Amino acid sequence: MLDADIRRRFDLLLTDGIYSLAWRFCARLCNTREDAEDLLQDSLLQALRRLDSLREDDAFRSWLLSIVHRRFIDRCRRRDTRERTLEGVRQVWHIDSQSTAQNHLWSVLNSLPEQNREVICLFYMEGLSTEEIAVITGLSGSAVRLRLMRGRRSLRERLQAEGFSHFAMKGRPVEAAGGNSHEC
């Protein structure tokens, strides 16, 4: 049985925004909605059980996402599969009426190597800093920046090769998939 104080602390820390962020991260990692729901539930339960190990409440967001990341890696190891696609994300979000550019961007993003795709998604889609991504993934800051650089280059090359040269991939998140292309 969990201590009532731990449960109250967890409820205060798990704001709607952090819950939504964790859900989107799970959805991007998993093939199906059901897998994403299982991963989120498993991760939240693990976080609740280990909340006493969180030293600073301000670090809860990164701490929770690192739990999601580790639980996902554990699941992959148990299933002995590293092949995942972002097709499940479309099912989760019911994106049936996307434009051709949006569909193409998802397709090209899905074709990136997993390690680069994960960092690209965390940086551009979730707006996390390279330092936060390093904490979540257990990589060094320089490794995160290197994966971002390689992912951007690969994404840019693939998009340009197919005639989509208007996608910008510099700095902070770019909403090219939504049609609001701007460089930050």
Short mmCIF file of C-alpha atoms in Angstrom, two decimals:
data_model
loop_
_atom_site.label_atom_id
_atom_site.label_comp_id
_atom_site.label_asym_id
_atom_site.label_seq_id
_atom_site.Cartn_x
_atom_site.Cartn_y
_atom_site.Cartn_z
CA MET A 1 0.00 0.00 0.00
CA LEU A 2 1.29 3.43 -0.93
CA ASP A 3 1.66 6.14 1.63
CA ALA A 4 -1.04 8.82 1.31
CA ASP A 5 1.60 11.59 1.22
CA ILE A 6 3.36 9.94 -1.72
CA ARG A 7 0.06 9.59 -3.58
CA ARG A 8 -0.80 13.28 -2.95
CA ARG A 9 2.65 14.37 -4.12
CA PHE A 10 2.30 12.27 -7.27
CA ASP A 11 -1.14 13.73 -8.00
CA LEU A 12 0.23 17.27 -7.63
CA LEU A 13 3.20 16.60 -9.90
CA LEU A 14 1.27 14.79 -12.62
CA THR A 15 -0.41 17.80 -14.20
CA ASP A 16 -2.56 17.48 -17.31
CA GLY A 17 0.30 18.89 -19.39
CA ILE A 18 2.83 16.36 -18.15
CA TYR A 19 0.34 13.52 -18.55
CA SER A 20 -0.35 14.62 -22.14
CA LEU A 21 3.37 14.87 -22.86
CA ALA A 22 3.94 11.36 -21.52
CA TRP A 23 0.99 10.06 -23.56
CA ARG A 24 2.31 11.61 -26.79
CA PHE A 25 5.76 10.18 -26.13
CA CYS A 26 4.27 6.71 -25.59
CA ALA A 27 2.19 7.07 -28.76
CA ARG A 28 5.26 7.97 -30.80
CA LEU A 29 7.19 5.03 -29.46
CA CYS A 30 4.52 2.34 -29.87
CA ASN A 31 2.89 0.72 -32.88
CA THR A 32 -0.64 0.67 -31.54
CA ARG A 33 -2.88 2.66 -29.25
CA GLU A 34 -3.15 -0.34 -26.94
CA ASP A 35 0.64 -0.65 -26.65
CA ALA A 36 0.89 3.08 -25.93
CA GLU A 37 -1.77 2.83 -23.22
CA ASP A 38 -0.01 -0.16 -21.65
CA LEU A 39 3.34 1.62 -21.73
CA LEU A 40 1.87 4.75 -20.17
CA GLN A 41 0.10 2.82 -17.42
CA ASP A 42 3.21 0.75 -16.70
CA SER A 43 5.37 3.87 -16.61
CA LEU A 44 3.01 5.81 -14.34
CA LEU A 45 2.83 2.89 -11.94
CA GLN A 46 6.63 2.64 -11.91
CA ALA A 47 6.90 6.39 -11.30
CA LEU A 48 4.43 6.22 -8.42
CA ARG A 49 6.33 3.33 -6.84
CA ARG A 50 9.66 5.12 -7.19
CA LEU A 51 8.53 8.67 -6.41
CA ASP A 52 10.60 8.71 -3.25
CA SER A 53 13.73 8.56 -5.45
CA LEU A 54 12.82 11.89 -7.12
CA ARG A 55 14.91 14.48 -5.33
CA GLU A 56 13.53 17.67 -6.92
CA ASP A 57 9.93 18.16 -7.95
CA ASP A 58 11.05 20.47 -10.77
CA ALA A 59 12.71 17.48 -12.45
CA PHE A 60 9.48 15.42 -12.54
CA ARG A 61 8.85 15.88 -16.27
CA SER A 62 12.28 14.63 -17.35
CA TRP A 63 12.25 11.95 -14.68
CA LEU A 64 8.88 10.60 -15.85
CA LEU A 65 9.90 10.63 -19.52
CA SER A 66 13.10 8.78 -18.67
CA ILE A 67 10.99 6.11 -16.97
CA VAL A 68 8.82 5.87 -20.11
CA HIS A 69 11.95 5.55 -22.22
CA ARG A 70 13.47 2.83 -20.01
CA ARG A 71 10.20 0.89 -19.78
CA PHE A 72 9.90 1.03 -23.56
CA ILE A 73 13.46 -0.27 -24.04
CA ASP A 74 12.72 -3.06 -21.56
CA ARG A 75 9.60 -4.03 -23.53
CA CYS A 76 11.57 -4.08 -26.77
CA ARG A 77 14.20 -6.31 -25.25
CA ARG A 78 11.55 -8.69 -23.95
CA ARG A 79 9.87 -8.85 -27.32
CA ASP A 80 13.23 -9.05 -29.10
CA THR A 81 12.17 -6.58 -31.71
CA ARG A 82 13.59 -3.26 -32.75
CA GLU A 83 11.33 -2.73 -35.75
CA ARG A 84 8.72 -0.09 -34.99
CA THR A 85 7.00 2.46 -37.13
CA LEU A 86 5.09 5.63 -36.48
CA GLU A 87 2.00 4.19 -38.18
CA GLY A 88 0.51 3.62 -34.74
CA VAL A 89 0.66 7.34 -34.11
CA ARG A 90 -1.73 7.92 -36.97
CA GLN A 91 -4.15 5.42 -35.45
CA VAL A 92 -3.91 7.12 -32.07
CA TRP A 93 -4.53 10.60 -33.42
CA HIS A 94 -7.01 9.55 -36.14
CA ILE A 95 -5.19 11.58 -38.74
CA ASP A 96 -7.24 10.58 -41.76
CA SER A 97 -7.44 13.88 -43.57
CA GLN A 98 -3.81 14.94 -43.60
CA SER A 99 -2.41 16.75 -46.56
CA THR A 100 0.01 15.03 -48.91
CA ALA A 101 2.89 16.95 -47.33
CA GLN A 102 1.93 15.78 -43.85
CA ASN A 103 1.62 12.17 -44.96
CA HIS A 104 4.93 12.40 -46.74
CA LEU A 105 6.66 13.93 -43.73
CA TRP A 106 5.39 11.10 -41.51
CA SER A 107 6.60 8.56 -44.04
CA VAL A 108 10.07 10.09 -44.27
CA LEU A 109 10.30 10.55 -40.50
CA ASN A 110 9.36 6.91 -40.08
CA SER A 111 12.19 5.88 -42.40
CA LEU A 112 14.87 7.46 -40.18
CA PRO A 113 16.98 5.19 -37.99
CA GLU A 114 15.25 4.66 -34.63
CA GLN A 115 17.91 6.44 -32.58
CA ASN A 116 17.69 9.60 -34.72
CA ARG A 117 13.89 9.47 -35.01
CA GLU A 118 13.45 9.33 -31.25
CA VAL A 119 15.66 12.38 -30.65
CA ILE A 120 14.01 14.30 -33.53
CA CYS A 121 10.55 13.58 -32.08
CA LEU A 122 11.51 14.65 -28.57
CA PHE A 123 13.20 17.83 -29.79
CA TYR A 124 10.87 19.02 -32.54
CA MET A 125 7.52 17.53 -31.58
CA GLU A 126 7.76 17.78 -27.81
CA GLY A 127 9.97 20.86 -27.64
CA LEU A 128 12.41 19.34 -25.17
CA SER A 129 15.93 20.70 -24.82
CA THR A 130 18.99 18.62 -25.66
CA GLU A 131 19.76 18.48 -21.94
CA GLU A 132 16.30 17.08 -21.16
CA ILE A 133 16.63 14.53 -23.97
CA ALA A 134 20.01 13.47 -22.57
CA VAL A 135 18.44 12.83 -19.17
CA ILE A 136 15.53 10.90 -20.70
CA THR A 137 17.62 8.73 -23.01
CA GLY A 138 20.69 8.35 -20.83
CA LEU A 139 22.88 9.77 -23.59
CA SER A 140 25.43 12.52 -23.21
CA GLY A 141 24.49 16.00 -24.42
CA SER A 142 26.98 15.71 -27.27
CA ALA A 143 25.49 12.37 -28.35
CA VAL A 144 22.01 13.94 -28.42
CA ARG A 145 23.28 16.87 -30.50
CA LEU A 146 25.07 14.47 -32.87
CA ARG A 147 21.89 12.40 -33.35
CA LEU A 148 19.90 15.59 -33.94
CA MET A 149 22.42 16.75 -36.53
CA ARG A 150 22.41 13.37 -38.30
CA GLY A 151 18.63 13.12 -38.11
CA ARG A 152 18.14 16.63 -39.52
CA ARG A 153 20.60 15.99 -42.32
CA SER A 154 19.02 12.67 -43.23
CA LEU A 155 15.49 14.08 -43.06
CA ARG A 156 16.46 17.13 -45.13
CA GLU A 157 18.23 15.00 -47.75
CA ARG A 158 15.31 12.59 -48.06
CA LEU A 159 12.75 15.37 -48.31
CA GLN A 160 14.80 17.35 -50.84
CA ALA A 161 15.39 14.25 -52.95
CA GLU A 162 11.63 13.93 -53.24
CA GLY A 163 10.98 17.58 -54.03
CA PHE A 164 9.99 18.83 -50.57
CA SER A 165 12.72 21.42 -50.13
CA HIS A 166 10.59 23.86 -48.11
CA PHE A 167 10.94 21.92 -44.85
CA ALA A 168 13.21 23.76 -42.42
CA MET A 169 15.01 21.78 -39.73
CA LYS A 170 17.04 24.33 -37.81
CA GLY A 171 16.90 25.31 -34.17
CA ARG A 172 13.63 24.86 -32.35
CA PRO A 173 10.48 23.03 -33.41
CA VAL A 174 9.18 23.65 -36.89
CA GLU A 175 5.54 22.99 -37.69
CA ALA A 176 6.18 22.10 -41.30
CA ALA A 177 3.77 19.18 -41.10
CA GLY A 178 0.99 21.56 -40.17
CA GLY A 179 1.77 23.96 -42.95
CA ASN A 180 3.20 26.69 -40.71
CA SER A 181 6.77 26.56 -41.87
CA HIS A 182 9.08 28.92 -40.01
CA GLU A 183 12.64 28.72 -38.84
CA CYS A 184 13.45 29.37 -35.21
#
